[in-house]
mmCIF file of C-alpha atoms in Angstrom:
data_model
loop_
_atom_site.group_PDB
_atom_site.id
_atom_site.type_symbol
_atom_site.label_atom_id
_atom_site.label_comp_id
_atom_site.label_asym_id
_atom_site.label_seq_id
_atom_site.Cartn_x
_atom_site.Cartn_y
_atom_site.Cartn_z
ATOM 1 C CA UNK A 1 27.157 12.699 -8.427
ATOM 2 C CA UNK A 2 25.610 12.786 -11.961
ATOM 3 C CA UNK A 3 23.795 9.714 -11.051
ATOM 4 C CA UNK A 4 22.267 11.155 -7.850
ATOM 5 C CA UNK A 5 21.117 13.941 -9.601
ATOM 6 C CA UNK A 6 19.523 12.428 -12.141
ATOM 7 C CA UNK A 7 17.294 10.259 -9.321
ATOM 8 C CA UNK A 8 16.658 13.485 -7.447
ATOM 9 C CA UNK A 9 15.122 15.398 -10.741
ATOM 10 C CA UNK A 10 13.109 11.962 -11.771
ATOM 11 C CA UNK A 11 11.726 12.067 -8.520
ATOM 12 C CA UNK A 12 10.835 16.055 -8.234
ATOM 13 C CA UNK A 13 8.998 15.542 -11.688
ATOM 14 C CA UNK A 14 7.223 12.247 -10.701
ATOM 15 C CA UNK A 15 6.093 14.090 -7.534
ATOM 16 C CA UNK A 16 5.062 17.555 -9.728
ATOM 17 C CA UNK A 17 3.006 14.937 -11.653
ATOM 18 C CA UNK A 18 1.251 13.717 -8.821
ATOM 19 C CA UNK A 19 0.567 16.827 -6.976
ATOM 20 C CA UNK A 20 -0.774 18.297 -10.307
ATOM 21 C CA UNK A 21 -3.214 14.933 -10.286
ATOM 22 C CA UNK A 22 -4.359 15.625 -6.753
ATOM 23 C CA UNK A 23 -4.819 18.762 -7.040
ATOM 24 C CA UNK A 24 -6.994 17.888 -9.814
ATOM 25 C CA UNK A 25 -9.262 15.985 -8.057
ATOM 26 C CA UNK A 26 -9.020 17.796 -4.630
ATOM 27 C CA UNK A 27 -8.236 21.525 -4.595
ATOM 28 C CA UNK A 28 -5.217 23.272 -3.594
ATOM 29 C CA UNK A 29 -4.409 19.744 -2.045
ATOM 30 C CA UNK A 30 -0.280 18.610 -2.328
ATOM 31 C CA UNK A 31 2.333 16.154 -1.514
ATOM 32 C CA UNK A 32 4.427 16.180 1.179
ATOM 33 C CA UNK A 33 7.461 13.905 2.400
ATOM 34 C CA UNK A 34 7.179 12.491 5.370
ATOM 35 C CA UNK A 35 8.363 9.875 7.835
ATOM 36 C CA UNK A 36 5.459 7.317 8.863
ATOM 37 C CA UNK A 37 5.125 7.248 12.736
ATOM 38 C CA UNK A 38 5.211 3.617 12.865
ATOM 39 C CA UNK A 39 7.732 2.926 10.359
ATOM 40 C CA UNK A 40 9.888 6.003 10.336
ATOM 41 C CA UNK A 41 12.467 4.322 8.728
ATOM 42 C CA UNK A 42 10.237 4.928 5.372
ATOM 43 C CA UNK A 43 9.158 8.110 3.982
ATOM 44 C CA UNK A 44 6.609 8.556 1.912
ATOM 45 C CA UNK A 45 4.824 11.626 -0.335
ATOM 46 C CA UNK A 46 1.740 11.734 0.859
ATOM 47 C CA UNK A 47 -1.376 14.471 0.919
ATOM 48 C CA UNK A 48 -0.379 17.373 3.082
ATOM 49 C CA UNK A 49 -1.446 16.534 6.768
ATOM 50 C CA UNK A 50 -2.640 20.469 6.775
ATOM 51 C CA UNK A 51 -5.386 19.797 4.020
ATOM 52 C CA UNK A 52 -8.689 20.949 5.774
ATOM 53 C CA UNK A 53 -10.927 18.034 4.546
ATOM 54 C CA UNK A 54 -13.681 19.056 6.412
ATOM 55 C CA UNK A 55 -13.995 21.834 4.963
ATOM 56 C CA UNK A 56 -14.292 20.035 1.326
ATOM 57 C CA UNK A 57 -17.771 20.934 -0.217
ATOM 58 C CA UNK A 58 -20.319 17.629 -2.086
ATOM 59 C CA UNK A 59 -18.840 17.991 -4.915
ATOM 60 C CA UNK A 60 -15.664 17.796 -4.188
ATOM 61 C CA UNK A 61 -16.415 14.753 -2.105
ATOM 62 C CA UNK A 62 -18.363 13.172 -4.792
ATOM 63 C CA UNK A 63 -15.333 13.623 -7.453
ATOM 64 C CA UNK A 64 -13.070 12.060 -4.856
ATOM 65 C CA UNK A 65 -15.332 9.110 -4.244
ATOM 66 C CA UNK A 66 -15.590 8.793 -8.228
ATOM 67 C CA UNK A 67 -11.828 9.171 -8.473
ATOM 68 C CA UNK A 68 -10.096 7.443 -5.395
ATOM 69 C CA UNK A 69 -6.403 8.078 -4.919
ATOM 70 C CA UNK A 70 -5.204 6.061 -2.196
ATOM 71 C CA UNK A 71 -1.678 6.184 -3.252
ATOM 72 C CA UNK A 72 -1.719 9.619 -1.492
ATOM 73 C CA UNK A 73 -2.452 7.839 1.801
ATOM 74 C CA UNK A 74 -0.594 5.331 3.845
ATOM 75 C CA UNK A 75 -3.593 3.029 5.046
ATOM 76 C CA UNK A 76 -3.185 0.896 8.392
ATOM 77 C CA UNK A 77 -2.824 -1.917 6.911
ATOM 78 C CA UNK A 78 -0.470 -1.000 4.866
ATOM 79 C CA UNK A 79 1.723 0.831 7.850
ATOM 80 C CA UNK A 80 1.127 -2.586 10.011
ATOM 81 C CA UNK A 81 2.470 -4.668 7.264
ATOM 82 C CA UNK A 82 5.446 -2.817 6.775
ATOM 83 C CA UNK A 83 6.350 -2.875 10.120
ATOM 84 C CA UNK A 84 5.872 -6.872 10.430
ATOM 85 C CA UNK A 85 8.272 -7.337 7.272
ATOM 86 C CA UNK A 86 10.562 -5.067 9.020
ATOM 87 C CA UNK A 87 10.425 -6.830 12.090
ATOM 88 C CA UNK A 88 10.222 -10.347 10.625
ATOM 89 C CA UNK A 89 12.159 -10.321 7.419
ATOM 90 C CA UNK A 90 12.607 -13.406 7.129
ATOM 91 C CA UNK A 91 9.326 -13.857 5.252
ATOM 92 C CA UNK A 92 10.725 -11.668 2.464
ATOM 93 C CA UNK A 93 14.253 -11.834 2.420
ATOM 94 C CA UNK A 94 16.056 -13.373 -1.070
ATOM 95 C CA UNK A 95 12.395 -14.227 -1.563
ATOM 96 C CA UNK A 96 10.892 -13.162 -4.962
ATOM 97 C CA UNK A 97 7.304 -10.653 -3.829
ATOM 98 C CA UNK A 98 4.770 -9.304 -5.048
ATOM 99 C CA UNK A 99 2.993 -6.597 -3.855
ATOM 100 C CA UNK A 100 -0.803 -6.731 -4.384
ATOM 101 C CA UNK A 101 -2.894 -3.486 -4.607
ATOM 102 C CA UNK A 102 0.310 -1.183 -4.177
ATOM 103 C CA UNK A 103 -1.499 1.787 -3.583
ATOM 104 C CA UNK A 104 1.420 4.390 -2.281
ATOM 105 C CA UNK A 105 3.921 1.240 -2.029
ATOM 106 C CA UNK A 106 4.805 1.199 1.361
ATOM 107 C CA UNK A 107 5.039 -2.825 1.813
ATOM 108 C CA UNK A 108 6.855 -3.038 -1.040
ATOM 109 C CA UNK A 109 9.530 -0.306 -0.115
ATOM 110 C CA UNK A 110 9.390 -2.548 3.402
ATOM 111 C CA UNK A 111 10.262 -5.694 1.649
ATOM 112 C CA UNK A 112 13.154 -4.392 -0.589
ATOM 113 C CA UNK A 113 14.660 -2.813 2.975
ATOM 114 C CA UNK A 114 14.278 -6.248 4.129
ATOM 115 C CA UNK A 115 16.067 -8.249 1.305
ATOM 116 C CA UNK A 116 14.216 -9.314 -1.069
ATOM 117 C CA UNK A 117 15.442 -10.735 -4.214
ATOM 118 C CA UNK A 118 12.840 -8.367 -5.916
ATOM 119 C CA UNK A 119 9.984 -6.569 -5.591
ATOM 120 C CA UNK A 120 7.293 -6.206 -7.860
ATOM 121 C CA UNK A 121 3.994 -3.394 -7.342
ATOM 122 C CA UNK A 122 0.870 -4.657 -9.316
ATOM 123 C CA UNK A 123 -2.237 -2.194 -9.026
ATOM 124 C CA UNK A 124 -4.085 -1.181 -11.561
ATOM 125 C CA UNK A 125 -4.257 2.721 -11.195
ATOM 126 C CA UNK A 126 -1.214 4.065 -13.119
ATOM 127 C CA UNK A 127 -1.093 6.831 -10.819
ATOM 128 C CA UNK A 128 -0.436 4.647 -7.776
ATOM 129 C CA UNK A 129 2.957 3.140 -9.866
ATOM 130 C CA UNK A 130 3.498 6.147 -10.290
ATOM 131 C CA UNK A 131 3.722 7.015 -6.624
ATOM 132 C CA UNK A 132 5.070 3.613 -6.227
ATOM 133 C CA UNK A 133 8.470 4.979 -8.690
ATOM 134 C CA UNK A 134 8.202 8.561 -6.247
ATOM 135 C CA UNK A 135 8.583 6.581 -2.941
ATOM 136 C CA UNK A 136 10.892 3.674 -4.211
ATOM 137 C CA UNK A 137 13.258 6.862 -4.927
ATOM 138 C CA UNK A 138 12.568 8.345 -1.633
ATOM 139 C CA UNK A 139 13.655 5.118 0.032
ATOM 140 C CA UNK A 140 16.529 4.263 -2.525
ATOM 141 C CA UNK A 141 15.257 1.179 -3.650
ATOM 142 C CA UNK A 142 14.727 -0.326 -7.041
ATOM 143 C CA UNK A 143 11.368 -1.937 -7.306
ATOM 144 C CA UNK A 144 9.349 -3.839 -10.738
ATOM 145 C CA UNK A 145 6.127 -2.761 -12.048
ATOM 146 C CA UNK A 146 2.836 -4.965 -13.541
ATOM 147 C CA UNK A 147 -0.782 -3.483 -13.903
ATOM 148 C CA UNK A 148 -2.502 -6.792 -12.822
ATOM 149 C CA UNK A 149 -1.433 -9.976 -11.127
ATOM 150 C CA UNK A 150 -2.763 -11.994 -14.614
ATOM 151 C CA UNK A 151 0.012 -9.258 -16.779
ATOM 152 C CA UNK A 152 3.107 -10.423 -14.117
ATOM 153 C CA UNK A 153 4.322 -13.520 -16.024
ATOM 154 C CA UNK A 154 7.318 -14.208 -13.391
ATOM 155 C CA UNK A 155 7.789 -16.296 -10.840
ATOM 156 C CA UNK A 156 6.395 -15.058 -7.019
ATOM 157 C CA UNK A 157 7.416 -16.816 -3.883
ATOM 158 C CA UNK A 158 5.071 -14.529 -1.218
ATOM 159 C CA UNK A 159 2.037 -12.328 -2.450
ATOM 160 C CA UNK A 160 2.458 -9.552 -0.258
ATOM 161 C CA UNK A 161 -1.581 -7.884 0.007
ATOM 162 C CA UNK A 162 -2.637 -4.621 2.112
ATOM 163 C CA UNK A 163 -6.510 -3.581 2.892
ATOM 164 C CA UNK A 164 -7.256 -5.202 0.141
ATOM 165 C CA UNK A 165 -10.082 -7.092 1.342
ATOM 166 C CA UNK A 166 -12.330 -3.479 1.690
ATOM 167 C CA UNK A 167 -15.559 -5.672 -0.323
ATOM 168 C CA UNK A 168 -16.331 -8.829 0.638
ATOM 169 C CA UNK A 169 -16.230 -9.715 -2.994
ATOM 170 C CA UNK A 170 -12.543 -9.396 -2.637
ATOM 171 C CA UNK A 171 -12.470 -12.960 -0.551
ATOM 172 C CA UNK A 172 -12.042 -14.873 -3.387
ATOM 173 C CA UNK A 173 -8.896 -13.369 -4.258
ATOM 174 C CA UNK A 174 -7.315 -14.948 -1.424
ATOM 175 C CA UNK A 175 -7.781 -18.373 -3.365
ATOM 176 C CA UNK A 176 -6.340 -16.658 -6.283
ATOM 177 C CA UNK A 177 -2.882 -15.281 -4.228
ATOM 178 C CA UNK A 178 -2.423 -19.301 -3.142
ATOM 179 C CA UNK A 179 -2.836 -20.131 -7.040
ATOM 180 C CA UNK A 180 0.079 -17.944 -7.917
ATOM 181 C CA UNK A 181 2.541 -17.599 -5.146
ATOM 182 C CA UNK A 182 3.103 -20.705 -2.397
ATOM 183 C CA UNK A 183 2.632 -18.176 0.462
ATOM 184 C CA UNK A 184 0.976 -14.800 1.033
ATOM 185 C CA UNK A 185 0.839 -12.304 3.947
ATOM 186 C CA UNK A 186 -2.262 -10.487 4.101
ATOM 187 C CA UNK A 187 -3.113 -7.522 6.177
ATOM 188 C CA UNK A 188 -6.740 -6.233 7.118
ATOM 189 C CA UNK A 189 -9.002 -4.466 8.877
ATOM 190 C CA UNK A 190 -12.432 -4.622 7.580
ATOM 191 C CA UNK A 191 -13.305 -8.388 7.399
ATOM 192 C CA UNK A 192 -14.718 -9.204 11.018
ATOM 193 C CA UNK A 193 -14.973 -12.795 10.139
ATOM 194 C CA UNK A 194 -12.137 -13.314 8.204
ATOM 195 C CA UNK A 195 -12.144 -17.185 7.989
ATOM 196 C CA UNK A 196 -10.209 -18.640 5.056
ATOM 197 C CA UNK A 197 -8.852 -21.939 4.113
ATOM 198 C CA UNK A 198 -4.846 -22.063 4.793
ATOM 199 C CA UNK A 199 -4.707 -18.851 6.134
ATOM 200 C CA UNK A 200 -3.828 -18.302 9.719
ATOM 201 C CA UNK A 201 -4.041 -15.593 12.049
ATOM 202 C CA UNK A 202 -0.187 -14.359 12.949
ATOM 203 C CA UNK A 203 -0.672 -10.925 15.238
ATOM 204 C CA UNK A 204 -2.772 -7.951 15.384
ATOM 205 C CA UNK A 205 -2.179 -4.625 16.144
ATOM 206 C CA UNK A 206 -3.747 -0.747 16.415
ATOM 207 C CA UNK A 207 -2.528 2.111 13.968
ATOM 208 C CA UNK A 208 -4.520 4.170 11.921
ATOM 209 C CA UNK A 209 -4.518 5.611 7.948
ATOM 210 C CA UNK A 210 -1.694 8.612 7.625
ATOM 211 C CA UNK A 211 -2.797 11.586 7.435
ATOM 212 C CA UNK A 212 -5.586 10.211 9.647
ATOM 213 C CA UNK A 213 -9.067 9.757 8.427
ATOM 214 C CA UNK A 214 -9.860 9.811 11.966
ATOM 215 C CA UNK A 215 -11.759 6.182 10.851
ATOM 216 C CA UNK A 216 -13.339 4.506 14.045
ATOM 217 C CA UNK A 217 -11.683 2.297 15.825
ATOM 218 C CA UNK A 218 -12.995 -1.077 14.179
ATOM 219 C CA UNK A 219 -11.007 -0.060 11.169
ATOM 220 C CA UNK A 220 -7.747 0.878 13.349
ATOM 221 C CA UNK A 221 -7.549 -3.332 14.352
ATOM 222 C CA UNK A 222 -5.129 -4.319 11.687
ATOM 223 C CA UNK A 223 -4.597 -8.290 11.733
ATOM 224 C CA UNK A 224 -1.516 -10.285 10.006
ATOM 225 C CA UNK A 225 -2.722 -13.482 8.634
ATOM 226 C CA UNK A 226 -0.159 -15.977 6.624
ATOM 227 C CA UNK A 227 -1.450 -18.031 3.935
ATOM 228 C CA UNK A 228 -0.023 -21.116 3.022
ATOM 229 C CA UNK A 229 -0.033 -23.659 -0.017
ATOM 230 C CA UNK A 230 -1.458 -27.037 1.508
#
């Protein structure tokens, strides 16, 4: 009992923390804990699905371009990944992973679920390890932390990588995930073309960003790709 309380105040304070972060950058905006609708076997504390963002003003818009937080959201990508570990987890499971631009942790929650040996989140916001430590107690798991792939000196078996891929100057870390880790699983939906050496195409499915952006649909195509050493 004494331990489960002492998870359930770490997490209300991580959460405080965040909301009071949010709210700094968005007004009045807050966390809630809720079940995805494509994996509801996860939750996750995400911005409120009530927060009126059209009704945000310029400013407010240009302070959250300036200061992105998408640990508050659960992108496609990351909800279609999460589902295909879930699904197929034998990709993951006693398999050391790494998961690559964490963001709210989702895929990584998804790959502890499925067995992994371990997990480790590597993104470089602090606030999104932060959320990362929030949802990892929400879902009971125990997950490792590293700001950037080059400060994570242990050994990886799959790079696990989610929407990731949002400039086009972010191709070339595909070469990079093959140079640390023997395979990775990539999911994306922005890259039309995506053609890379030793990566294949392994399904592609429809979801969207939760709460939804209401994105159009070209960004709701979410493809699977597996990339393998040679």
């Amino acid at each position: 009992q004494a331990e489960g309380f002492g998870v359930a105040i770490g997490f209300t304070m991580t959460r405080s923390e965040l909301s009071r972060r949010l709210s700094a950058v968005i007004p009045n905006a807050d966390l809630e804990v809720v079940a995805l609708p494509e994996v509801p076997g996860i939750r996750l504390a995400l911005l409120q699905q009530s927060y009126p963002q059209h009704l945000l003003d310029n400013d407010t818009v240009a302070k959250i371009m300036n200061t992105p937080m998408y640990w508050a959201f659960c992108w496609a990508s990351g909800q279609v990944l999460a589902r295909f570990i879930l699904d197929n987890p034998h990709y993951v499971k006693g398999r050391r992973v790494l998961d690559f631009g964490a963001g709210s942790g989702v895929v990584a929650v998804a790959a502890a679920i499925a067995g992994a040996r371990s997990v480790v989140v590597c993104d470089t916001d602090p606030l999104a390890l932060l959320a990362c430590t929030c949802n990892a107690e929400l879902n009971g798991v125990v997950l490792e932390y590293a700001s950037s792939l080059d400060s994570y000196s242990g050994e990886i078996d799959i790079i696990l990588a989610s929407d990731v891929l949002y400039d086009r100057a972010n191709l070339s870390w595909l070469q990079v995930f093959l140079n640390r880790a023997p395979s990775v699983l990539v999911a994306d939906s922005r890259v039309r073309d995506f053609s890379a050496e030793n990566y294949q195409l392994l399904s592609a499915n429809s979801s969207y960003t939760f709460p939804d952006l209401d994105e159009s649909q070209e960004f709701r195509r979410v493809k699977v790709y597996l990339g393998c050493r040679t």
